[in-house]
PDB file of C-alpha atoms and ligand atoms in Angstrom:
ATOM      1  CA  MET A   1      -2.105  38.952  19.272  1.00 53.00           C
ATOM      2  CA  SER A   2      -4.873  39.503  16.919  1.00 61.00           C
ATOM      3  CA  GLU A   3      -6.974  36.926  15.357  1.00 60.00           C
ATOM      4  CA  ASN A   4      -5.230  36.893  12.447  1.00 78.00           C
ATOM      5  CA  ASP A   5      -2.116  36.101  13.999  1.00 93.00           C
ATOM      6  CA  ALA A   6      -3.838  33.049  15.471  1.00 96.00           C
ATOM      7  CA  VAL A   7      -4.795  31.994  11.840  1.00 97.00           C
ATOM      8  CA  GLU A   8      -1.099  32.726  10.752  1.00 97.00           C
ATOM      9  CA  GLY A   9      -0.005  30.677  13.977  1.00 97.00           C
ATOM     10  CA  LEU A  10      -2.030  27.981  13.119  1.00 98.00           C
ATOM     11  CA  ARG A  11      -1.156  27.690   9.848  1.00 98.00           C
ATOM     12  CA  GLN A  12       2.803  27.521  10.826  1.00 98.00           C
ATOM     13  CA  VAL A  13       2.009  25.127  13.420  1.00 98.00           C
ATOM     14  CA  ARG A  14       0.377  22.544  10.569  1.00 98.00           C
ATOM     15  CA  GLU A  15       3.164  23.496   8.024  1.00 98.00           C
ATOM     16  CA  ALA A  16       5.729  22.403  10.675  1.00 98.00           C
ATOM     17  CA  ILE A  17       3.766  19.309  11.697  1.00 98.00           C
ATOM     18  CA  ARG A  18       3.859  18.348   7.796  1.00 98.00           C
ATOM     19  CA  ARG A  19       7.580  19.119   7.811  1.00 98.00           C
ATOM     20  CA  ALA A  20       8.228  16.978  10.975  1.00 98.00           C
ATOM     21  CA  ALA A  21       6.200  13.950   9.349  1.00 98.00           C
ATOM     22  CA  SER A  22       8.058  13.891   6.280  1.00 98.00           C
ATOM     23  CA  ASP A  23      11.561  14.298   8.136  1.00 98.00           C
ATOM     24  CA  TYR A  24      10.968  11.682  10.433  1.00 98.00           C
ATOM     25  CA  ASP A  25       9.113   9.297   7.644  1.00 98.00           C
ATOM     26  CA  ARG A  26       5.423   9.315   9.634  1.00 98.00           C
ATOM     27  CA  ASP A  27       2.058   9.559   7.871  1.00 98.00           C
ATOM     28  CA  PRO A  28       1.117  13.180   8.703  1.00 97.00           C
ATOM     29  CA  SER A  29      -2.615  11.917   8.937  1.00 97.00           C
ATOM     30  CA  SER A  30      -1.338  10.145  11.564  1.00 98.00           C
ATOM     31  CA  ILE A  31      -0.659  13.351  14.222  1.00 98.00           C
ATOM     32  CA  THR A  32      -3.457  15.008  15.460  1.00 98.00           C
ATOM     33  CA  LEU A  33      -3.021  18.622  16.324  1.00 98.00           C
ATOM     34  CA  VAL A  34      -4.734  19.847  19.621  1.00 99.00           C
ATOM     35  CA  ALA A  35      -5.025  23.483  19.371  1.00 98.00           C
ATOM     36  CA  VAL A  36      -4.844  24.352  23.476  1.00 98.00           C
ATOM     37  CA  SER A  37      -7.304  27.513  23.700  1.00 98.00           C
ATOM     38  CA  LYS A  38      -7.237  27.457  27.581  1.00 97.00           C
ATOM     39  CA  THR A  39      -7.166  31.167  28.921  1.00 96.00           C
ATOM     40  CA  PHE A  40      -8.382  32.442  25.378  1.00 96.00           C
ATOM     41  CA  PRO A  41     -12.049  33.671  25.230  1.00 96.00           C
ATOM     42  CA  ALA A  42     -14.629  32.465  22.239  1.00 96.00           C
ATOM     43  CA  GLU A  43     -13.762  35.581  20.161  1.00 95.00           C
ATOM     44  CA  ALA A  44      -9.866  34.374  19.909  1.00 95.00           C
ATOM     45  CA  VAL A  45     -11.039  30.786  19.209  1.00 97.00           C
ATOM     46  CA  GLU A  46     -13.633  31.368  16.311  1.00 97.00           C
ATOM     47  CA  PRO A  47     -11.055  32.508  13.852  1.00 97.00           C
ATOM     48  CA  VAL A  48      -9.273  29.038  14.183  1.00 98.00           C
ATOM     49  CA  LEU A  49     -12.595  27.320  14.101  1.00 98.00           C
ATOM     50  CA  ALA A  50     -13.286  29.422  10.886  1.00 97.00           C
ATOM     51  CA  ALA A  51     -10.093  28.473   9.349  1.00 97.00           C
ATOM     52  CA  GLY A  52     -10.829  24.764   9.843  1.00 98.00           C
ATOM     53  CA  GLN A  53      -9.269  23.402  13.340  1.00 98.00           C
ATOM     54  CA  ARG A  54     -11.557  21.147  14.954  1.00 98.00           C
ATOM     55  CA  VAL A  55      -9.682  19.567  17.791  1.00 98.00           C
ATOM     56  CA  PHE A  56      -9.127  21.654  20.805  1.00 98.00           C
ATOM     57  CA  GLY A  57      -7.823  20.808  24.333  1.00 98.00           C
ATOM     58  CA  GLU A  58      -8.929  22.601  27.651  1.00 98.00           C
ATOM     59  CA  ASN A  59      -7.349  22.893  31.038  1.00 98.00           C
ATOM     60  CA  TYR A  60     -10.357  23.659  33.042  1.00 97.00           C
ATOM     61  CA  VAL A  61     -13.680  22.504  33.378  1.00 98.00           C
ATOM     62  CA  GLN A  62     -15.400  25.418  34.453  1.00 97.00           C
ATOM     63  CA  GLU A  63     -13.775  27.460  31.517  1.00 97.00           C
ATOM     64  CA  ALA A  64     -14.664  24.676  29.082  1.00 98.00           C
ATOM     65  CA  LYS A  65     -17.997  24.917  30.137  1.00 97.00           C
ATOM     66  CA  ALA A  66     -18.635  28.380  29.863  1.00 97.00           C
ATOM     67  CA  LYS A  67     -16.724  28.668  26.506  1.00 97.00           C
ATOM     68  CA  TRP A  68     -17.598  25.755  24.193  1.00 98.00           C
ATOM     69  CA  PRO A  69     -21.273  24.739  24.299  1.00 97.00           C
ATOM     70  CA  ARG A  70     -22.248  27.729  22.220  1.00 96.00           C
ATOM     71  CA  LEU A  71     -19.210  27.499  20.058  1.00 97.00           C
ATOM     72  CA  ARG A  72     -20.292  23.631  19.202  1.00 97.00           C
ATOM     73  CA  GLU A  73     -23.434  25.218  18.493  1.00 97.00           C
ATOM     74  CA  ARG A  74     -22.053  26.690  15.037  1.00 96.00           C
ATOM     75  CA  TYR A  75     -19.379  23.757  14.788  1.00 98.00           C
ATOM     76  CA  PRO A  76     -20.728  20.964  16.058  1.00 97.00           C
ATOM     77  CA  ASP A  77     -17.940  18.756  14.901  1.00 98.00           C
ATOM     78  CA  VAL A  78     -15.572  20.129  17.199  1.00 98.00           C
ATOM     79  CA  GLU A  79     -13.928  17.572  19.424  1.00 98.00           C
ATOM     80  CA  LEU A  80     -12.841  19.031  22.636  1.00 98.00           C
ATOM     81  CA  HIS A  81      -9.934  17.074  24.596  1.00 98.00           C
ATOM     82  CA  MET A  82      -9.253  17.665  28.408  1.00 98.00           C
ATOM     83  CA  ILE A  83      -5.626  18.248  29.174  1.00 98.00           C
ATOM     84  CA  GLY A  84      -5.599  19.282  32.534  1.00 98.00           C
ATOM     85  CA  PRO A  85      -5.800  18.039  36.025  1.00 98.00           C
ATOM     86  CA  LEU A  86      -9.261  16.851  36.803  1.00 98.00           C
ATOM     87  CA  GLN A  87     -10.536  16.974  40.477  1.00 97.00           C
ATOM     88  CA  SER A  88     -12.659  13.562  40.831  1.00 98.00           C
ATOM     89  CA  ASN A  89     -15.682  15.744  41.994  1.00 98.00           C
ATOM     90  CA  LYS A  90     -15.958  17.259  38.290  1.00 98.00           C
ATOM     91  CA  ALA A  91     -15.971  13.612  36.438  1.00 98.00           C
ATOM     92  CA  ARG A  92     -19.748  14.168  35.746  1.00 98.00           C
ATOM     93  CA  GLU A  93     -19.232  17.792  33.995  1.00 98.00           C
ATOM     94  CA  ALA A  94     -15.931  16.095  32.176  1.00 98.00           C
ATOM     95  CA  VAL A  95     -17.514  13.387  30.672  1.00 98.00           C
ATOM     96  CA  GLU A  96     -20.822  15.637  29.890  1.00 98.00           C
ATOM     97  CA  LEU A  97     -18.387  17.717  28.015  1.00 98.00           C
ATOM     98  CA  PHE A  98     -15.116  16.215  26.666  1.00 98.00           C
ATOM     99  CA  ASP A  99     -14.694  13.620  23.941  1.00 98.00           C
ATOM    100  CA  ALA A 100     -11.093  12.724  25.269  1.00 98.00           C
ATOM    101  CA  ILE A 101      -9.694  12.942  28.900  1.00 98.00           C
ATOM    102  CA  HIS A 102      -5.899  12.756  28.720  1.00 98.00           C
ATOM    103  CA  THR A 103      -5.212  13.313  32.499  1.00 98.00           C
ATOM    104  CA  LEU A 104      -6.413  10.201  34.039  1.00 98.00           C
ATOM    105  CA  ASP A 105      -3.763   9.410  36.654  1.00 98.00           C
ATOM    106  CA  ARG A 106      -5.156   7.787  39.796  1.00 98.00           C
ATOM    107  CA  PRO A 107      -7.676   5.299  41.282  1.00 98.00           C
ATOM    108  CA  SER A 108     -10.145   7.851  42.731  1.00 98.00           C
ATOM    109  CA  LEU A 109     -10.622   9.344  39.305  1.00 98.00           C
ATOM    110  CA  ALA A 110     -11.113   6.168  37.452  1.00 98.00           C
ATOM    111  CA  GLU A 111     -13.679   5.650  39.721  1.00 98.00           C
ATOM    112  CA  ALA A 112     -15.500   8.356  39.541  1.00 98.00           C
ATOM    113  CA  LEU A 113     -15.267   8.303  35.504  1.00 98.00           C
ATOM    114  CA  ALA A 114     -16.493   4.955  35.393  1.00 98.00           C
ATOM    115  CA  LYS A 115     -19.412   5.592  37.450  1.00 98.00           C
ATOM    116  CA  GLU A 116     -20.100   8.703  34.837  1.00 98.00           C
ATOM    117  CA  ILE A 117     -19.421   6.877  31.819  1.00 98.00           C
ATOM    118  CA  ALA A 118     -21.821   4.060  32.910  1.00 98.00           C
ATOM    119  CA  ARG A 119     -24.429   6.426  34.256  1.00 98.00           C
ATOM    120  CA  GLN A 120     -24.411   8.455  30.900  1.00 97.00           C
ATOM    121  CA  GLY A 121     -23.571   6.241  28.699  1.00 96.00           C
ATOM    122  CA  ARG A 122     -21.014   8.739  26.995  1.00 97.00           C
ATOM    123  CA  ARG A 123     -17.303   7.091  26.637  1.00 97.00           C
ATOM    124  CA  PRO A 124     -14.702   9.818  26.110  1.00 98.00           C
ATOM    125  CA  ARG A 125     -11.557   8.408  25.080  1.00 98.00           C
ATOM    126  CA  LEU A 126      -9.142   8.404  27.987  1.00 98.00           C
ATOM    127  CA  LEU A 127      -5.381   8.669  28.046  1.00 98.00           C
ATOM    128  CA  VAL A 128      -3.525   7.970  31.551  1.00 99.00           C
ATOM    129  CA  GLN A 129      -0.922  10.690  32.149  1.00 98.00           C
ATOM    130  CA  VAL A 130       2.625   9.255  33.279  1.00 98.00           C
ATOM    131  CA  ASN A 131       4.854  11.460  35.265  1.00 98.00           C
ATOM    132  CA  THR A 132       7.724  10.616  33.608  1.00 98.00           C
ATOM    133  CA  GLY A 133       9.917  13.024  35.431  1.00 98.00           C
ATOM    134  CA  GLU A 134       8.461  11.932  38.873  1.00 98.00           C
ATOM    135  CA  GLU A 135       7.994  15.787  39.698  1.00 98.00           C
ATOM    136  CA  PRO A 136       6.015  15.900  43.020  1.00 96.00           C
ATOM    137  CA  GLN A 137       4.252  18.837  42.301  1.00 94.00           C
ATOM    138  CA  LYS A 138       2.545  17.387  38.820  1.00 96.00           C
ATOM    139  CA  GLY A 139       0.117  15.287  38.091  1.00 96.00           C
ATOM    140  CA  GLY A 140       0.549  11.355  36.619  1.00 98.00           C
ATOM    141  CA  VAL A 141       1.426   7.934  37.406  1.00 98.00           C
ATOM    142  CA  ALA A 142       4.913   7.108  37.898  1.00 98.00           C
ATOM    143  CA  PRO A 143       6.556   5.073  35.408  1.00 98.00           C
ATOM    144  CA  GLY A 144       6.883   1.982  37.447  1.00 97.00           C
ATOM    145  CA  GLU A 145       3.450   2.022  38.499  1.00 98.00           C
ATOM    146  CA  VAL A 146       1.686   2.309  34.769  1.00 98.00           C
ATOM    147  CA  ASP A 147       1.549  -1.657  34.785  1.00 97.00           C
ATOM    148  CA  ALA A 148      -0.628  -2.034  37.801  1.00 98.00           C
ATOM    149  CA  PHE A 149      -2.685   0.964  37.229  1.00 98.00           C
ATOM    150  CA  LEU A 150      -3.517  -0.038  33.430  1.00 98.00           C
ATOM    151  CA  ASP A 151      -4.322  -3.145  35.039  1.00 98.00           C
ATOM    152  CA  ALA A 152      -6.675  -1.672  37.510  1.00 98.00           C
ATOM    153  CA  CYS A 153      -8.413   0.443  35.156  1.00 98.00           C
ATOM    154  CA  ARG A 154      -9.146  -2.747  32.806  1.00 97.00           C
ATOM    155  CA  SER A 155     -10.159  -5.067  35.617  1.00 98.00           C
ATOM    156  CA  ARG A 156     -11.298  -2.934  38.402  1.00 98.00           C
ATOM    157  CA  TRP A 157     -13.332  -0.148  36.575  1.00 98.00           C
ATOM    158  CA  GLY A 158     -13.724  -1.890  33.314  1.00 98.00           C
ATOM    159  CA  LEU A 159     -12.193   1.221  31.515  1.00 98.00           C
ATOM    160  CA  SER A 160     -10.678   0.904  27.965  1.00 97.00           C
ATOM    161  CA  VAL A 161      -7.461   3.134  28.173  1.00 98.00           C
ATOM    162  CA  GLU A 162      -6.347   4.209  24.852  1.00 98.00           C
ATOM    163  CA  GLY A 163      -2.706   5.944  24.982  1.00 98.00           C
ATOM    164  CA  LEU A 164      -0.360   7.737  27.157  1.00 99.00           C
ATOM    165  CA  MET A 165       0.391  11.338  27.943  1.00 99.00           C
ATOM    166  CA  CYS A 166       3.212  13.276  29.435  1.00 98.00           C
ATOM    167  CA  ILE A 167       4.383  16.489  30.076  1.00 98.00           C
ATOM    168  CA  PRO A 168       8.263  16.500  30.568  1.00 98.00           C
ATOM    169  CA  PRO A 169       9.548  18.540  33.462  1.00 98.00           C
ATOM    170  CA  ALA A 170      10.206  22.072  31.984  1.00 95.00           C
ATOM    171  CA  GLU A 171      14.277  21.968  32.547  1.00 95.00           C
ATOM    172  CA  ASP A 172      14.779  19.000  31.229  1.00 97.00           C
ATOM    173  CA  PRO A 173      15.455  17.821  27.577  1.00 98.00           C
ATOM    174  CA  PRO A 174      11.933  16.555  26.658  1.00 98.00           C
ATOM    175  CA  SER A 175      13.322  13.418  24.754  1.00 98.00           C
ATOM    176  CA  PRO A 176      14.036  11.067  26.811  1.00 98.00           C
ATOM    177  CA  HIS A 177      10.843  11.638  28.417  1.00 98.00           C
ATOM    178  CA  PHE A 178       8.992  10.900  24.849  1.00 98.00           C
ATOM    179  CA  ALA A 179      10.968   8.138  24.505  1.00 98.00           C
ATOM    180  CA  LEU A 180       9.913   6.434  27.628  1.00 98.00           C
ATOM    181  CA  LEU A 181       6.415   7.298  26.989  1.00 98.00           C
ATOM    182  CA  ASN A 182       6.703   5.444  23.887  1.00 98.00           C
ATOM    183  CA  THR A 183       7.962   2.681  25.227  1.00 98.00           C
ATOM    184  CA  LEU A 184       5.736   2.205  27.956  1.00 98.00           C
ATOM    185  CA  ALA A 185       2.745   2.220  25.120  1.00 98.00           C
ATOM    186  CA  GLN A 186       4.453  -0.121  23.059  1.00 98.00           C
ATOM    187  CA  LYS A 187       4.701  -2.470  26.181  1.00 97.00           C
ATOM    188  CA  HIS A 188       0.907  -2.288  26.554  1.00 97.00           C
ATOM    189  CA  GLY A 189      -0.024  -2.115  22.930  1.00 97.00           C
ATOM    190  CA  LEU A 190      -2.018   1.411  23.560  1.00 98.00           C
ATOM    191  CA  LYS A 191      -1.768   3.334  19.650  1.00 97.00           C
ATOM    192  CA  THR A 192      -2.264   6.975  21.266  1.00 98.00           C
ATOM    193  CA  LEU A 193       0.644   9.146  22.450  1.00 98.00           C
ATOM    194  CA  SER A 194      -0.261  12.623  23.569  1.00 99.00           C
ATOM    195  CA  MET A 195       3.054  14.417  23.657  1.00 98.00           C
ATOM    196  CA  GLY A 196       4.752  17.606  22.604  1.00 98.00           C
ATOM    197  CA  MET A 197       3.783  21.299  23.421  1.00 98.00           C
ATOM    198  CA  SER A 198       4.528  24.567  21.596  1.00 98.00           C
ATOM    199  CA  ALA A 199       8.660  24.207  22.003  1.00 97.00           C
ATOM    200  CA  ASP A 200       8.950  20.534  21.486  1.00 98.00           C
ATOM    201  CA  PHE A 201       6.447  19.315  19.168  1.00 98.00           C
ATOM    202  CA  ASP A 202       8.917  18.561  16.474  1.00 98.00           C
ATOM    203  CA  ALA A 203      10.934  15.866  19.212  1.00 98.00           C
ATOM    204  CA  ALA A 204       7.557  14.312  19.995  1.00 98.00           C
ATOM    205  CA  ILE A 205       6.580  13.699  16.290  1.00 98.00           C
ATOM    206  CA  GLN A 206      10.006  12.228  15.971  1.00 98.00           C
ATOM    207  CA  LEU A 207       9.607   9.933  18.775  1.00 98.00           C
ATOM    208  CA  GLY A 208       6.274   8.772  17.948  1.00 98.00           C
ATOM    209  CA  ALA A 209       3.373  11.360  19.050  1.00 98.00           C
ATOM    210  CA  THR A 210      -0.128  10.906  17.845  1.00 98.00           C
ATOM    211  CA  HIS A 211      -1.353  13.942  19.320  1.00 98.00           C
ATOM    212  CA  VAL A 212       0.601  17.098  19.880  1.00 98.00           C
ATOM    213  CA  ARG A 213      -0.551  19.647  22.454  1.00 98.00           C
ATOM    214  CA  VAL A 214      -0.230  23.406  21.284  1.00 98.00           C
ATOM    215  CA  GLY A 215      -1.058  26.674  22.647  1.00 98.00           C
ATOM    216  CA  SER A 216       0.862  29.555  22.577  1.00 97.00           C
ATOM    217  CA  ALA A 217       2.362  28.635  19.057  1.00 98.00           C
ATOM    218  CA  ILE A 218      -1.073  29.322  17.629  1.00 98.00           C
ATOM    219  CA  PHE A 219      -2.882  31.855  20.272  1.00 97.00           C
ATOM    220  CA  GLY A 220       0.189  33.741  21.454  1.00 95.00           C
ATOM    221  CA  SER A 221       1.493  34.037  25.024  1.00 92.00           C
ATOM    222  CA  ARG A 222      -0.830  33.773  27.734  1.00 89.00           C
ATOM    223  CA  THR A 223      -1.169  36.022  30.574  1.00 79.00           C
ATOM    224  CA  LYS A 224      -2.495  33.509  33.024  1.00 60.00           C
ATOM    225  CA  VAL A 225      -1.251  29.733  33.158  1.00 54.00           C
TER     226      VAL A 225
HETATM  227  C1  PLP B   1      -0.845  24.696  28.184  1.00 52.46           C
HETATM  228  C2  PLP B   1      -0.547  22.971  27.793  1.00 52.46           C
HETATM  229  C3  PLP B   1      -0.290  23.203  26.988  1.00 52.46           C
HETATM  230  C4  PLP B   1       0.006  23.973  25.620  1.00 52.46           C
HETATM  231  O1  PLP B   1       1.291  24.678  25.745  1.00 52.46           O
HETATM  232  P1  PLP B   1       1.909  25.655  24.895  1.00 52.46           P
HETATM  233  O2  PLP B   1       3.616  25.937  25.613  1.00 52.46           O
HETATM  234  O3  PLP B   1       1.222  26.714  25.032  1.00 52.46           O
HETATM  235  O4  PLP B   1       1.940  24.997  23.433  1.00 52.46           O
HETATM  236  C5  PLP B   1       0.008  21.651  26.523  1.00 52.46           C
HETATM  237  N1  PLP B   1      -0.222  20.827  27.010  1.00 52.46           N
HETATM  238  C6  PLP B   1      -0.771  21.109  28.193  1.00 52.46           C
HETATM  239  C7  PLP B   1      -1.214  19.951  29.299  1.00 52.46           C
HETATM  240  C8  PLP B   1      -0.770  22.188  28.774  1.00 52.46           C
HETATM  241  O5  PLP B   1      -1.464  22.655  30.215  1.00 52.46           O
END
């Protein structure tokens, strides 16, 4: 895909988000597009920055570290979101680099992030990933353990969690998973719902997404995951 294609992809995704907001009676400004630039080099991201997109998602700490500091010199108002699995031993770099982390999903990571937040005085916004499909290979807290985990984040580690995130199983219709995430968030008074990707962000917006994470519909298909 060429650079112009990515800018055209961005335009179409923005338009589709506006349309979904209107269809489902949502305020379009309550939906943030997180442009997922994983595996795409800085040169592919540049035109999307130049077209005004400022919120980006990355899956790998090392890749984000190699790509973003230089881009940020020119676009200091960029907001960088970590949406991939995070190892506890990368907590330091993640707190340094990211403005939001969508994948808090276990005590060891909560503890490592709390320590780094205290040490650095930087507070990335935190979302708890929920494994709504209870898939063994996928990260995330099981739905039945969300209450206890959120409680522990607050009381044990002093972390303030802003919302929830999910990635529905590839083979399921996504809507029941989005609805479950919404129910869990409401139960805990959490305002941020990170759900919906290229194939299903329309359904996610219908069910209350505040952040949609869209990669291939903007940047084209990836050769790697
Ligand atoms: C890669 C990825 C996305 C973007 O997926 P697309 O289908 O390319 O839009 C969204 N969320 C997460 C967690 C991802 O890993």
